[in-house]
Short mmCIF file of C-alpha atoms in Angstrom, two decimals:
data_model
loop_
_atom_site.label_atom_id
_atom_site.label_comp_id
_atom_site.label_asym_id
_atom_site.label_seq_id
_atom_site.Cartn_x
_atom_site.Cartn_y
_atom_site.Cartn_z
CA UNK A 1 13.58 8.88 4.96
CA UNK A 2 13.01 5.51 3.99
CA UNK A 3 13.65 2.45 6.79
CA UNK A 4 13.64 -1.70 6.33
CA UNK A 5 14.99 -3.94 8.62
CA UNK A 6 17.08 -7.15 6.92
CA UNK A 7 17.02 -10.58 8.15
CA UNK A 8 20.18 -11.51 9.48
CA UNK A 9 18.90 -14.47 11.34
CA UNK A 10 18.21 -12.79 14.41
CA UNK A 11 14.92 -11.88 16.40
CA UNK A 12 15.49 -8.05 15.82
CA UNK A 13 17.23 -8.21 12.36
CA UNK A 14 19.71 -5.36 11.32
CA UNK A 15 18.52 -2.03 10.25
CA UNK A 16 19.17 -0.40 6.63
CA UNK A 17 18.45 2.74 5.29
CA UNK A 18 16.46 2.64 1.58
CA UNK A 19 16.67 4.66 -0.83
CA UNK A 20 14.15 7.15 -2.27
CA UNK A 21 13.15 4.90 -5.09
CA UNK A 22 13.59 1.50 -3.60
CA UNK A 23 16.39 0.16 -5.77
CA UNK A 24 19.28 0.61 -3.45
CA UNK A 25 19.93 -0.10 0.67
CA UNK A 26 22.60 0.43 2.97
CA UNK A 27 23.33 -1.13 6.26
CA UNK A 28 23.04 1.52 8.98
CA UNK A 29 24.68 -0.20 12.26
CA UNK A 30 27.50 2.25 12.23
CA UNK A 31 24.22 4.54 13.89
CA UNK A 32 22.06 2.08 15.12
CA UNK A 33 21.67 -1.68 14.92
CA UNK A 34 18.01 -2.12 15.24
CA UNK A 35 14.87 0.07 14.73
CA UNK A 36 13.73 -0.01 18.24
CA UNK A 37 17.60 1.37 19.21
CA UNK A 38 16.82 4.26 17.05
CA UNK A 39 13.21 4.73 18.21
CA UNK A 40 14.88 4.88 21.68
CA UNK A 41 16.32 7.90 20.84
CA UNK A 42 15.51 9.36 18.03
CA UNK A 43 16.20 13.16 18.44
CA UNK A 44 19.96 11.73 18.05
CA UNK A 45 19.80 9.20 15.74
CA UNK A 46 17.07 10.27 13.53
CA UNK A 47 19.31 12.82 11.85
CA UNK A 48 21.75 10.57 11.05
CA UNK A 49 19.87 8.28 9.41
CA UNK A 50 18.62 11.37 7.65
CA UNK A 51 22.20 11.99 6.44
CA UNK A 52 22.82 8.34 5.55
CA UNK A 53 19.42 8.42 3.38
CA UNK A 54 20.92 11.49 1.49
CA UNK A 55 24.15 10.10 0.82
CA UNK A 56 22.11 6.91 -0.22
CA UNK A 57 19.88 9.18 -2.60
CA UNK A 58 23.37 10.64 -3.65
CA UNK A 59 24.72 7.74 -4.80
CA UNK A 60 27.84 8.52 -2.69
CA UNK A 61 26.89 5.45 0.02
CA UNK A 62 29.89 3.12 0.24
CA UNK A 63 28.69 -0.47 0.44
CA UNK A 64 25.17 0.14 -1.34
CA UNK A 65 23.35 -3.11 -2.34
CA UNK A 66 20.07 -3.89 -4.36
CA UNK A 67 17.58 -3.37 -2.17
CA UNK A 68 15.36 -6.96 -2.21
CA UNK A 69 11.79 -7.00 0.04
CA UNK A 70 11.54 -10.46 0.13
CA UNK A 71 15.04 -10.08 2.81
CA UNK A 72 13.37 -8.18 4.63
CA UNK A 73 11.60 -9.07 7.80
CA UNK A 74 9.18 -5.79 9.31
CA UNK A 75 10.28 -2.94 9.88
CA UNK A 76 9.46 -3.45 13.30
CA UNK A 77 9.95 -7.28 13.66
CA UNK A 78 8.91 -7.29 17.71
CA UNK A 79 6.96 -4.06 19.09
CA UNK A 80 6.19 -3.16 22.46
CA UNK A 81 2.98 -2.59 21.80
CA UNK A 82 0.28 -3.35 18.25
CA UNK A 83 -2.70 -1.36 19.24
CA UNK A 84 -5.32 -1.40 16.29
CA UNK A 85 -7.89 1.27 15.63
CA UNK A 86 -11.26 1.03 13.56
CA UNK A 87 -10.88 4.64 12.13
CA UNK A 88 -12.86 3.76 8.92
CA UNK A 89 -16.83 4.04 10.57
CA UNK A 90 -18.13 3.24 7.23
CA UNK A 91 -16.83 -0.41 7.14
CA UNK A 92 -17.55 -0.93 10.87
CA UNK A 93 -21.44 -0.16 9.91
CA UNK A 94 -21.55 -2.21 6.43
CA UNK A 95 -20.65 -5.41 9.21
CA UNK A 96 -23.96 -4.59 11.38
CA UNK A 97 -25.89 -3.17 8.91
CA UNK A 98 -25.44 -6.66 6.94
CA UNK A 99 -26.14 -8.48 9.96
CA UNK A 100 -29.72 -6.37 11.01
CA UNK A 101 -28.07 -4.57 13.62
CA UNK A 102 -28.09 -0.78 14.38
CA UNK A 103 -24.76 0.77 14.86
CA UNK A 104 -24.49 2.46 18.35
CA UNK A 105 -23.72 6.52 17.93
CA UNK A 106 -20.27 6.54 19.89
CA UNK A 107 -18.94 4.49 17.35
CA UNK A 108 -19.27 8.01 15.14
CA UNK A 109 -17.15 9.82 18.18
CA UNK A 110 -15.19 7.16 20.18
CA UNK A 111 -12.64 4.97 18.71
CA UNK A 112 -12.80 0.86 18.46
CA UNK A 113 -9.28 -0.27 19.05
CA UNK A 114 -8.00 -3.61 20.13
CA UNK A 115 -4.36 -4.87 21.33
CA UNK A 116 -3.12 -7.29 18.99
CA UNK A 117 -0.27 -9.36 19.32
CA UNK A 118 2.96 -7.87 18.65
CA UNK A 119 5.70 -10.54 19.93
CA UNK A 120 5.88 -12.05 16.44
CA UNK A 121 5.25 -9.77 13.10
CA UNK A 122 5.21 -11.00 9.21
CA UNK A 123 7.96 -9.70 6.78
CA UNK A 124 6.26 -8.29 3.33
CA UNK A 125 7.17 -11.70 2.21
CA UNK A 126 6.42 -14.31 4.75
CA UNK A 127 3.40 -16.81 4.29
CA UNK A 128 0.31 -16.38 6.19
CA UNK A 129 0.32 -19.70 7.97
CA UNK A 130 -3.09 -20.88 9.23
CA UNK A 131 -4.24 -24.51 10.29
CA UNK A 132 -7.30 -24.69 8.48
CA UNK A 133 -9.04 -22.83 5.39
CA UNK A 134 -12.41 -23.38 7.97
CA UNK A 135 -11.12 -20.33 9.98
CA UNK A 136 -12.46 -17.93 7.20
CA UNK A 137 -8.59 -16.79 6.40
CA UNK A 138 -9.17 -12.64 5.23
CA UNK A 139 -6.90 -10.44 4.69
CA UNK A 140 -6.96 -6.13 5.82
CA UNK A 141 -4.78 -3.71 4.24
CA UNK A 142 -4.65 -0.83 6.61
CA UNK A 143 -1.82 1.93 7.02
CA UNK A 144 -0.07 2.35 10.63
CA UNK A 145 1.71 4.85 12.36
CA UNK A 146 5.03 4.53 14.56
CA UNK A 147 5.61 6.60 17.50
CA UNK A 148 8.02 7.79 19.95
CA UNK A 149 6.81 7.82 23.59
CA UNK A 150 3.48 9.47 24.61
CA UNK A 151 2.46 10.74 27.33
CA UNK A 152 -0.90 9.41 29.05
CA UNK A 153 -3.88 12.09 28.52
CA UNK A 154 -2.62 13.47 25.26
CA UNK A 155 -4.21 15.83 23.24
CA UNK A 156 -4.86 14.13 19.74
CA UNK A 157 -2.75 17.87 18.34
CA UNK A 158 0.74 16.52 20.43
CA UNK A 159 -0.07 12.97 19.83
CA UNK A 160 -0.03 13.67 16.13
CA UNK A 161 3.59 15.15 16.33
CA UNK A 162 4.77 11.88 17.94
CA UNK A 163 4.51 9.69 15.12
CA UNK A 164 8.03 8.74 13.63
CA UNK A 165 6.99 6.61 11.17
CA UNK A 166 4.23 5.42 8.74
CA UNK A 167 3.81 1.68 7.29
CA UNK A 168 1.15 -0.43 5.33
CA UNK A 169 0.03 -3.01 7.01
CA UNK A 170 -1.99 -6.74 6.31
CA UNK A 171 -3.95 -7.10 9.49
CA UNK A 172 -5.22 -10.79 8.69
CA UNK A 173 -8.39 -12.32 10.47
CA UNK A 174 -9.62 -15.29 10.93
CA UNK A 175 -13.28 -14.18 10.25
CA UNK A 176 -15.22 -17.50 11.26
CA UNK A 177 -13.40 -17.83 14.99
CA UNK A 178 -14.31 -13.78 15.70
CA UNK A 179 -18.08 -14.90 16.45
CA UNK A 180 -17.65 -16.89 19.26
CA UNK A 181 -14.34 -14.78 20.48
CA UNK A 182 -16.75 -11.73 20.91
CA UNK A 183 -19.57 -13.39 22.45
CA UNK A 184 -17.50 -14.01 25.29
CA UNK A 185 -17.07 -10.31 25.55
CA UNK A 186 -13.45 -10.23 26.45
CA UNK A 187 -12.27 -9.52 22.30
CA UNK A 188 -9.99 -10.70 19.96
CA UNK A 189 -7.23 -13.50 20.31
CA UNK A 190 -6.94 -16.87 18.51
CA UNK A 191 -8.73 -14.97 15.19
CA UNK A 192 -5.96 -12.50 15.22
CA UNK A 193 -3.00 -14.05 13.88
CA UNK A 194 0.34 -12.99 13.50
CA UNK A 195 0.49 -9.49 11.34
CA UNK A 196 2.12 -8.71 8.24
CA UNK A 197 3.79 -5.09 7.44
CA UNK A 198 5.28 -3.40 4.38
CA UNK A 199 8.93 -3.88 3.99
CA UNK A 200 9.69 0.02 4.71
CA UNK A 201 8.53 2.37 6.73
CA UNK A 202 8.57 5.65 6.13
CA UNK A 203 9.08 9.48 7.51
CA UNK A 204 6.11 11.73 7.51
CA UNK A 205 7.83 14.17 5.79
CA UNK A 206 8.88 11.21 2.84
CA UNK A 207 5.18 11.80 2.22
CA UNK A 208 4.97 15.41 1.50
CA UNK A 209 1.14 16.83 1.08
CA UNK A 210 -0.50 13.30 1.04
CA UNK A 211 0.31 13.57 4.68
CA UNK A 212 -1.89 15.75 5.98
CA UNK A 213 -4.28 16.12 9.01
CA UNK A 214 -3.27 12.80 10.60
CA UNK A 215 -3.86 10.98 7.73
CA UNK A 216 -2.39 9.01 4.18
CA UNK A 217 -4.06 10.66 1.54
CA UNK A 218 -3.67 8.16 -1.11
CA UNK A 219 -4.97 5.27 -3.00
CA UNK A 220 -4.49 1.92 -0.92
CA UNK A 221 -4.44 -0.95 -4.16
CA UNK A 222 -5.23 -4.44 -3.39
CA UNK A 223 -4.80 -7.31 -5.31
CA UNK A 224 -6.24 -10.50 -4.92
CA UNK A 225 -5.12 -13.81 -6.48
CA UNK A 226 -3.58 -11.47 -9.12
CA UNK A 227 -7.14 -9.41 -9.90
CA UNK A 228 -6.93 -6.23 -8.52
CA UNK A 229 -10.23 -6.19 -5.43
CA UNK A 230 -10.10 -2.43 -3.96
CA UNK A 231 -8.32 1.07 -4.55
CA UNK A 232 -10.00 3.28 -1.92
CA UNK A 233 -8.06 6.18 -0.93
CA UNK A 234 -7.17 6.22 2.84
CA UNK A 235 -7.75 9.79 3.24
CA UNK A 236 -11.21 9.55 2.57
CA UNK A 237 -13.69 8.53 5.39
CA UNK A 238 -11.45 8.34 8.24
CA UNK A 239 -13.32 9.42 10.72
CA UNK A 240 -10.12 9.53 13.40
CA UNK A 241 -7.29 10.41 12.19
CA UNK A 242 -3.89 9.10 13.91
CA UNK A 243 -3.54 11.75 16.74
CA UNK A 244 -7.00 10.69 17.55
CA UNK A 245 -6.45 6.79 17.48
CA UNK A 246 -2.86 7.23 19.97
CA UNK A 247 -4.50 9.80 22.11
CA UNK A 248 -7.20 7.13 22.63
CA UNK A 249 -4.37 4.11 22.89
CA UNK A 250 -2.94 6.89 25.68
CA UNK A 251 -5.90 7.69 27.50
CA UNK A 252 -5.09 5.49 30.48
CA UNK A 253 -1.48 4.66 29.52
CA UNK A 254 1.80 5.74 28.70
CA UNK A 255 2.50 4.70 24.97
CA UNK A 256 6.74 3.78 24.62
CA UNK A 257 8.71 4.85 21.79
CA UNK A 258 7.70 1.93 18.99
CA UNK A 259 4.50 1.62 19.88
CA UNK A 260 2.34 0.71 16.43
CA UNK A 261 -0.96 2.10 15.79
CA UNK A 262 -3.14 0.93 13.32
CA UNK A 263 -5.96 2.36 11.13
CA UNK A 264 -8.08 -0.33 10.87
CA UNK A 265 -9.22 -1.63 7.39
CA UNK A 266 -9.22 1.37 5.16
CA UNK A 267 -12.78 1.45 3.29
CA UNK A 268 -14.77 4.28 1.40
CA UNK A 269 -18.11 4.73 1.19
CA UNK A 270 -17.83 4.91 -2.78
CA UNK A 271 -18.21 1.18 -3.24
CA UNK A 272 -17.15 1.67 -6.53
CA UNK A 273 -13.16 2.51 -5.06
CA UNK A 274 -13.72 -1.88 -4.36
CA UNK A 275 -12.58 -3.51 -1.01
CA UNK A 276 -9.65 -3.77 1.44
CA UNK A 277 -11.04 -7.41 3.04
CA UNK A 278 -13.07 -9.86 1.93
CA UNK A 279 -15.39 -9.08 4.84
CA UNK A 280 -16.19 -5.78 3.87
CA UNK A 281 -17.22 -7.64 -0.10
CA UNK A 282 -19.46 -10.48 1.66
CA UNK A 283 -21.50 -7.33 4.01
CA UNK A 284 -22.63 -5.63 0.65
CA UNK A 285 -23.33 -8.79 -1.35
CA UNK A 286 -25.60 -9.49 1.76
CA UNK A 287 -27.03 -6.38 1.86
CA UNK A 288 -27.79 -6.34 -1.57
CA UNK A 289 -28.71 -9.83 -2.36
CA UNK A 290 -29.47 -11.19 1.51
CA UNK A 291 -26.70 -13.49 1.37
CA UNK A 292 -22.68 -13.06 0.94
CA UNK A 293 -21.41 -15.39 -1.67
CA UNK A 294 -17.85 -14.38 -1.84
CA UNK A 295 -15.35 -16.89 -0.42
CA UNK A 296 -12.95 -16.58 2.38
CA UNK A 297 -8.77 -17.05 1.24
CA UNK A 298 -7.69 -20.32 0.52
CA UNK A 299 -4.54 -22.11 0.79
CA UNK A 300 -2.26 -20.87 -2.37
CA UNK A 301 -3.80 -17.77 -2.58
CA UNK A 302 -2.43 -14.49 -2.72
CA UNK A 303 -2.82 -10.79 -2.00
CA UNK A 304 -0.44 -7.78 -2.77
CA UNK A 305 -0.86 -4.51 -1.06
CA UNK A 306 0.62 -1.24 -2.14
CA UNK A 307 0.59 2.16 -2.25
CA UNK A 308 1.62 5.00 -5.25
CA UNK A 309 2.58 8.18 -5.13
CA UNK A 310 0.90 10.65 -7.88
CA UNK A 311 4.26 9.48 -10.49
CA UNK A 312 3.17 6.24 -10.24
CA UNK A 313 5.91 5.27 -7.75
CA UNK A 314 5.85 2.66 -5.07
CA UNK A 315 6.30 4.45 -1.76
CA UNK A 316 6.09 1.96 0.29
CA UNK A 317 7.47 -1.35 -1.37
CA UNK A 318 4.51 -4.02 -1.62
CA UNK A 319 3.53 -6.77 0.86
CA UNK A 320 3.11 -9.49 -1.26
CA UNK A 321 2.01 -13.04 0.75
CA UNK A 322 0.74 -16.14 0.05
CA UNK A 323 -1.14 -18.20 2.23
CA UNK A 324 0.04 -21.50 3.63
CA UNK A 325 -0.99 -25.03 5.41
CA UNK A 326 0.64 -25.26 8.41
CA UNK A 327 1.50 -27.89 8.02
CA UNK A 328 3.24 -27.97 4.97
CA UNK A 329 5.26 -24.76 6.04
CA UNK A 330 8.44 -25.05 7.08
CA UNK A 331 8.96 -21.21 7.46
CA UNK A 332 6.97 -20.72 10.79
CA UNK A 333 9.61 -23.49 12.09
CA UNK A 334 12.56 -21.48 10.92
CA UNK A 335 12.02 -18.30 11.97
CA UNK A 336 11.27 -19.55 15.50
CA UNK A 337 14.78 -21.85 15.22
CA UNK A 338 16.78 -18.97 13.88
CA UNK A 339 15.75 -17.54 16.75
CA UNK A 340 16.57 -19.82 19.16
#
């Protein structure tokens, strides 16, 4: 099953089912209004919105439309909770290995994670607004997971079978505030801006066998400016999968239905497979050549982020941003006024 959420001018926007192939959409507030309504309780509306989907795939839906990303705000457009993991030890290392220091030998067996904001997420479409091009403006194409509530102390085994949903995800940093953020030892904030997400999210099962053992087993493509930067497969070298990463969000916690938990920046030790942040391109150029010469994003650039199946298919949709003065952007200023 195949979820968006459309902008109707509201915080929460209105919930549509999508079809298999991403060409069609119908409006689903005959079940549920929202997302979050049907995360609340999704052992009754989950299968209908299964139905609905079929009938979509069908062709039998009355009142199908053309199904159009750029509507669409997140799937999730306010969460409860945006807990980010750093499941992807190879990329954490390339950072201290390309600044001289060792990496300690948890990181191999306990999770990073941070909380990240989650009041105000990005459509697939919406601008990355920043204030200045001096923040070091990267982006992070990760994958995230969706889940229903969980339990505190959770084995990673039940935690996997409480994910709901699966989504890409642009994570974007502001890579020259993080510095002085961490040396005050209290983590991330003002470099973690507001995050973007794919315009649909996904079933596990929509996945078939690339969903396996907690993870996305698939190609995660990247373009930059147009030039394609990274392919690396987010199967490969994730060290915790996703019933790992929620059973360590739930460790001291109760998790509540919608909670989002991220991979982290997907990244393969095969440098060849290229890169999923700019970051993770400047660490080898200064490993290699003792300085990183790549730049950071700049104002009119883009990045796309998708992901195929094995017929060449979008499963997904793409998040597809460009990145904006602030300005000069008007859009920040609307959303926050349709809100109002």
């Amino acid at each position: 099953m195949k979820l968006a959420t459309l902008k109707d001018g509201s915080r929460d926007g209105q919930l549509i089912v999508v079809s298999r192939d991403l060409q069609t959409a119908v409006i689903a507030n005959a079940i549920a209004p929202t997302l979050q309504r049907a995360l609340d309780d999704w052992p009754f509306y989950g299968p209908q919105l299964a139905e609905l989907y079929d009938t979509l795939n069908q062709g039998r839906a009355r009142h199908a439309f053309a199904f159009e990303p750029e509507h669409c705000m997140a799937p999730l457009p306010r969460a409860f909770q945006w807990a980010d993991g750093s499941a992807y030890v190879n990329h954490v290392e390339l950072v201290r290995r390309a600044r001289g220091a060792e990496m300690p030998p948890e990181f191999w067996s306990d999770p990073l994670m941070y909380q990240g904001g989650s009041d105000d997420f990005l459509g697939p479409c919406d601008d990355i607004v920043c204030a200045s091009e001096a923040f070091g403006i990267d982006f992070e194409a990760e994958v995230a997971v969706v889940t229903g509530d969980v339990p505190m102390g959770v084995t990673p085994d039940a935690a996997l079978r409480s994910v709901r949903l699966v989504m890409l995800v642009n994570d974007v940093s502001l890579r020259n505030l993080i510095p002085a953020e961490l040396a005050k030892g209290f983590g991330f904030f003002q470099s973690k801006p507001a995050t973007a997400f794919g315009p649909v999210a996904v079933t596990p099962d929509e996945l078939g066998d690339h969903w396996r053992e907690g993870r996305v087993h698939r190609p995660m493509m990247v373009h930059w400016n147009g030039r394609k930067v990274g392919q690396p497969d987010a199967g490969v070298d994730m060290v915790f999968h996703f019933g790992q990463l929620i059973a360590h969000a739930a460790k001291t916690r109760n998790l509540r239905a919608g909670s989002i938990v991220g991979s982290g920046t997907v990244s393969n030790k095969d440098a060849t497979r290229g890169y999923c942040c700019i970051a993770e391109k400047r660490c080898l150029e200064a490993i290699a050549d003792g300085a990183a010469k790549t730049e950071f994003m700049k104002y009119g650039d883009t990045v796309k982020i998708e992901m195929f199946d094995e017929a060449g298919k979008s499963i997904f949709g793409a998040i597809e941003q460009s990145v904006a003065p602030l300005d000069d952007s008007a859009q920040s200023a609307a959303r926050l006024a349709q809100a109002d």
